Tab-separated table of C-alpha atoms in Angstrom:
chain	number	residue	atom	x	y	z
A	13	GLU	CA	101.754	91.532	53.999
A	14	THR	CA	100.105	93.841	56.516
A	15	GLY	CA	98.037	95.980	54.141
A	16	VAL	CA	100.318	98.966	54.747
A	17	THR	CA	102.815	99.698	51.970
A	18	GLN	CA	105.701	102.107	52.225
A	19	THR	CA	107.863	103.422	49.396
A	20	PRO	CA	110.709	103.637	48.857
A	21	ARG	CA	112.176	100.881	51.057
A	22	HIS	CA	115.602	102.542	51.044
A	23	LEU	CA	116.564	106.169	50.457
A	24	VAL	CA	119.887	107.963	50.496
A	25	MET	CA	119.727	111.740	50.374
A	26	GLY	CA	122.048	114.677	50.770
A	27	MET	CA	121.453	117.340	53.380
A	28	THR	CA	120.271	119.842	50.768
A	29	ASN	CA	117.875	117.466	49.010
A	30	LYS	CA	114.097	117.362	49.193
A	31	LYS	CA	112.439	113.972	49.162
A	32	SER	CA	109.145	112.405	50.177
A	33	LEU	CA	108.215	109.135	51.836
A	34	LYS	CA	104.924	107.556	50.857
A	35	CYS	CA	102.578	105.287	52.794
A	36	GLU	CA	99.411	103.639	51.521
A	37	GLN	CA	96.987	101.460	53.471
A	38	HIS	CA	94.414	99.107	51.985
A	39	LEU	CA	92.630	98.305	55.246
A	40	GLY	CA	89.899	100.952	55.268
A	41	HIS	CA	91.395	102.515	58.384
A	42	ASN	CA	90.759	106.090	59.507
A	43	ALA	CA	93.945	106.782	61.476
A	44	MET	CA	97.519	106.868	60.201
A	45	TYR	CA	100.814	107.357	62.021
A	46	TRP	CA	104.472	108.155	61.360
A	47	TYR	CA	107.061	106.632	63.716
A	48	LYS	CA	110.844	106.988	63.721
A	49	GLN	CA	113.249	104.260	64.868
A	50	SER	CA	116.857	105.337	65.291
A	51	ALA	CA	119.626	102.804	65.808
A	52	LYS	CA	119.335	101.041	69.168
A	53	LYS	CA	116.472	103.301	70.295
A	54	PRO	CA	112.777	102.585	70.835
A	55	LEU	CA	110.213	103.701	68.282
A	56	GLU	CA	109.178	107.322	68.636
A	57	LEU	CA	105.793	108.599	67.522
A	58	MET	CA	106.100	111.593	65.170
A	59	PHE	CA	102.641	112.392	63.788
A	60	VAL	CA	99.084	111.105	63.985
A	61	TYR	CA	96.276	111.733	61.512
A	62	SER	CA	92.639	110.906	62.163
A	63	LEU	CA	90.206	111.285	59.265
A	64	GLU	CA	92.865	113.259	57.392
A	65	GLU	CA	93.272	115.768	60.214
A	66	ARG	CA	96.532	115.985	62.149
A	67	VAL	CA	95.777	115.270	65.784
A	68	GLU	CA	99.269	114.926	67.230
A	69	ASN	CA	102.665	116.387	66.456
A	70	ASN	CA	105.305	115.197	68.905
A	71	SER	CA	107.673	118.184	68.831
A	72	VAL	CA	109.045	117.126	65.483
A	73	PRO	CA	111.392	119.598	63.718
A	74	SER	CA	109.864	121.514	60.823
A	75	ARG	CA	112.235	119.853	58.349
A	76	PHE	CA	109.755	116.950	58.559
A	77	SER	CA	106.411	117.886	57.019
A	78	PRO	CA	103.541	115.374	56.919
A	79	GLU	CA	100.645	115.369	54.499
A	80	CYS	CA	97.482	113.247	54.516
A	81	PRO	CA	95.469	113.938	51.335
A	82	ASN	CA	92.949	111.161	52.072
A	83	SER	CA	92.451	108.377	54.591
A	84	SER	CA	94.438	105.870	52.514
A	85	HIS	CA	97.581	107.891	51.877
A	86	LEU	CA	100.165	109.526	54.091
A	87	PHE	CA	103.323	111.344	53.068
A	88	LEU	CA	106.357	112.598	54.937
A	89	HIS	CA	108.134	115.407	53.111
A	90	LEU	CA	111.792	115.830	53.982
A	91	HIS	CA	114.050	118.833	53.429
A	92	THR	CA	117.428	119.992	54.712
A	93	LEU	CA	117.834	116.933	56.914
A	94	GLN	CA	120.803	116.247	59.169
A	95	PRO	CA	122.859	113.055	59.373
A	96	GLU	CA	121.283	112.307	62.763
A	97	ASP	CA	117.921	112.020	60.991
A	98	SER	CA	119.126	108.757	59.465
A	99	ALA	CA	116.708	106.114	60.761
A	100	LEU	CA	113.964	103.650	59.887
A	101	TYR	CA	110.730	105.574	59.271
A	102	LEU	CA	107.611	103.524	59.863
A	103	CYS	CA	104.038	104.161	58.876
A	104	ALA	CA	101.108	102.530	60.652
A	105	SER	CA	97.332	102.610	60.440
A	106	SER	CA	94.407	101.655	62.675
A	107	ARG	CA	90.606	101.714	62.491
A	108	GLN	CA	90.627	104.730	64.761
A	109	PRO	CA	93.142	106.370	67.093
A	110	SER	CA	91.853	104.627	70.210
A	111	PRO	CA	93.457	102.234	72.726
A	112	ASP	CA	91.481	99.183	71.610
A	113	ALA	CA	92.248	99.520	67.900
A	114	GLU	CA	95.316	97.579	66.882
A	115	ALA	CA	97.769	99.332	64.573
A	116	PHE	CA	99.395	97.654	61.587
A	117	PHE	CA	102.806	98.754	60.403
A	118	GLY	CA	104.448	98.956	57.028
A	119	GLN	CA	107.934	97.597	56.408
A	120	GLY	CA	109.489	101.023	56.754
A	121	THR	CA	111.786	103.254	54.756
A	122	ARG	CA	115.465	103.054	55.687
A	123	LEU	CA	116.707	106.636	55.330
A	124	THR	CA	120.375	107.583	55.200
A	125	VAL	CA	121.310	111.267	55.182
A	126	VAL	CA	124.798	111.981	53.855
B	12	ASP	CA	100.779	105.132	81.088
B	13	ALA	CA	101.675	101.965	82.948
B	14	LYS	CA	105.265	100.841	82.475
B	15	THR	CA	106.161	97.317	81.492
B	16	THR	CA	109.082	95.130	82.496
B	17	GLN	CA	110.319	92.308	80.281
B	18	PRO	CA	113.425	90.127	80.450
B	19	PRO	CA	115.990	91.381	77.929
B	20	SER	CA	116.485	87.997	76.291
B	21	MET	CA	115.191	84.420	76.205
B	22	ASP	CA	115.989	81.208	74.372
B	23	CYS	CA	113.561	78.558	73.186
B	24	ALA	CA	114.056	75.275	71.364
B	25	GLU	CA	112.325	74.890	68.034
B	26	GLY	CA	108.990	73.103	68.378
B	27	ARG	CA	108.614	73.950	72.045
B	28	ALA	CA	106.293	76.545	73.524
B	29	ALA	CA	107.797	79.989	74.074
B	30	ASN	CA	106.407	81.739	77.137
B	31	LEU	CA	107.279	85.426	77.256
B	32	PRO	CA	106.481	87.200	80.539
B	33	CYS	CA	105.603	90.840	81.064
B	34	ASN	CA	105.108	92.715	84.284
B	35	HIS	CA	102.762	95.721	84.325
B	36	SER	CA	101.987	96.160	88.000
B	37	THR	CA	100.741	99.771	87.630
B	38	ILE	CA	98.206	99.021	84.903
B	39	SER	CA	94.856	100.747	85.294
B	40	GLY	CA	91.424	99.338	84.574
B	41	ASN	CA	90.973	100.821	81.112
B	42	GLU	CA	94.435	99.983	79.747
B	43	TYR	CA	94.957	97.256	77.198
B	44	VAL	CA	97.919	94.881	76.981
B	45	TYR	CA	99.384	94.662	73.475
B	46	TRP	CA	102.091	92.430	72.050
B	47	TYR	CA	104.087	93.214	68.939
B	48	ARG	CA	107.243	91.696	67.533
B	49	GLN	CA	109.939	93.062	65.277
B	50	ILE	CA	112.261	91.040	63.134
B	51	HIS	CA	115.496	92.861	62.418
B	52	SER	CA	115.015	96.005	60.309
B	53	GLN	CA	111.381	95.240	59.522
B	54	GLY	CA	108.219	96.972	60.715
B	55	PRO	CA	106.672	95.777	63.985
B	56	GLN	CA	104.111	93.009	63.554
B	57	TYR	CA	100.917	93.024	65.603
B	58	ILE	CA	100.425	89.763	67.513
B	59	ILE	CA	97.557	90.064	69.968
B	60	HIS	CA	95.970	92.314	72.583
B	61	GLY	CA	93.568	92.016	75.492
B	62	LEU	CA	91.942	93.891	78.334
B	63	LYS	CA	90.983	91.369	81.031
B	64	ASN	CA	90.261	88.010	79.467
B	65	ASN	CA	92.718	85.593	77.972
B	66	GLU	CA	92.890	85.823	74.203
B	67	THR	CA	93.943	83.430	71.474
B	68	ASN	CA	94.452	83.850	67.764
B	69	GLU	CA	96.262	82.002	65.002
B	70	MET	CA	99.624	83.367	66.124
B	71	ALA	CA	99.620	83.199	69.897
B	72	SER	CA	97.789	83.150	73.211
B	73	LEU	CA	97.733	85.952	75.742
B	74	ILE	CA	97.271	85.035	79.381
B	75	ILE	CA	96.495	87.949	81.717
B	76	THR	CA	96.527	87.342	85.463
B	77	GLU	CA	93.355	88.007	87.398
B	78	ASP	CA	94.842	91.111	89.060
B	79	ARG	CA	96.078	92.223	85.581
B	80	LYS	CA	99.534	93.007	86.971
B	81	SER	CA	101.284	90.632	84.626
B	82	SER	CA	100.745	88.717	81.435
B	83	THR	CA	102.350	85.984	79.350
B	84	LEU	CA	102.525	85.663	75.594
B	85	ILE	CA	102.591	82.037	74.491
B	86	LEU	CA	103.838	80.903	71.101
B	87	PRO	CA	102.668	77.272	71.193
B	88	HIS	CA	105.169	75.741	68.770
B	89	ALA	CA	108.092	78.095	68.193
B	90	THR	CA	109.853	78.036	64.827
B	91	LEU	CA	113.107	79.622	63.724
B	92	ARG	CA	111.073	82.382	62.072
B	93	ASP	CA	109.768	83.402	65.494
B	94	THR	CA	113.218	84.750	66.394
B	95	ALA	CA	112.537	88.451	66.966
B	96	VAL	CA	112.259	91.186	69.591
B	97	TYR	CA	108.904	90.946	71.376
B	98	TYR	CA	107.341	94.068	72.860
B	99	CYS	CA	104.734	94.127	75.605
B	100	ILE	CA	102.900	97.462	75.581
B	101	VAL	CA	100.231	98.858	77.860
B	102	ARG	CA	97.967	101.288	76.059
B	103	GLY	CA	95.168	103.429	77.412
B	104	VAL	CA	93.570	106.802	77.004
B	105	ASN	CA	96.440	108.427	78.906
B	106	SER	CA	98.951	107.305	76.305
B	107	GLY	CA	97.284	109.464	73.725
B	108	TYR	CA	97.747	107.892	70.359
B	109	ALA	CA	101.148	106.320	70.770
B	110	LEU	CA	102.206	102.738	71.166
B	111	ASN	CA	105.098	103.154	73.588
B	112	PHE	CA	107.649	100.542	72.584
B	113	GLY	CA	110.272	99.838	75.232
B	114	LYS	CA	113.289	97.564	74.841
B	115	GLY	CA	111.352	94.308	74.609
B	116	THR	CA	112.561	90.709	74.915
B	117	SER	CA	114.914	89.338	72.301
B	118	LEU	CA	113.732	85.768	71.671
B	119	LEU	CA	116.137	83.348	70.041
B	120	VAL	CA	114.647	80.110	68.760
B	121	THR	CA	117.316	77.456	68.313
B	122	PRO	CA	117.256	74.273	66.209
């Protein structure tokens, strides 16, 4: 148990569906992250939030829309995804977005787009 | 960001120490060395990190050479549950916010 909880753990969605991934952290951290891990590829950073403000967006397509309503919750809204978007989506949090603050990850949401 | 080089795979007998090397010869003075591990299809697990000094916690020890060009993660008594991919990551202000995971070392602990 890392203190970062992601729901759902598994999700299958059609290309025309709209769904949301949820992340909650109970660590009192101020920074939250979305990462994507495709099959046999390294983790890729998607978005970073610091104190509920988006501070990084790594050229992610607009069909992925993040939302951070408060410092404990992070969402990733999905719409009109493609099969190549199937991946493990990981949420992480840290005290602050700085090099000496370790990040803790959730268990991820395994997304399959059909 | 400094790049890291790790062997692609290693074996270790259960109960023995696992010593995982990492080369980061281009590391700069303000970059930290981080270690994470990932068990298949789970989220990465933070293990330890350090800047210059050796570090130890309940999971592992991190030995950083004096010139900081390489480091070793030591799992003192490996168990079967330590079988995972281990990532050595160098992180500094130039990396922005990301932890740049490479390919890591796949550690297999055998009975």
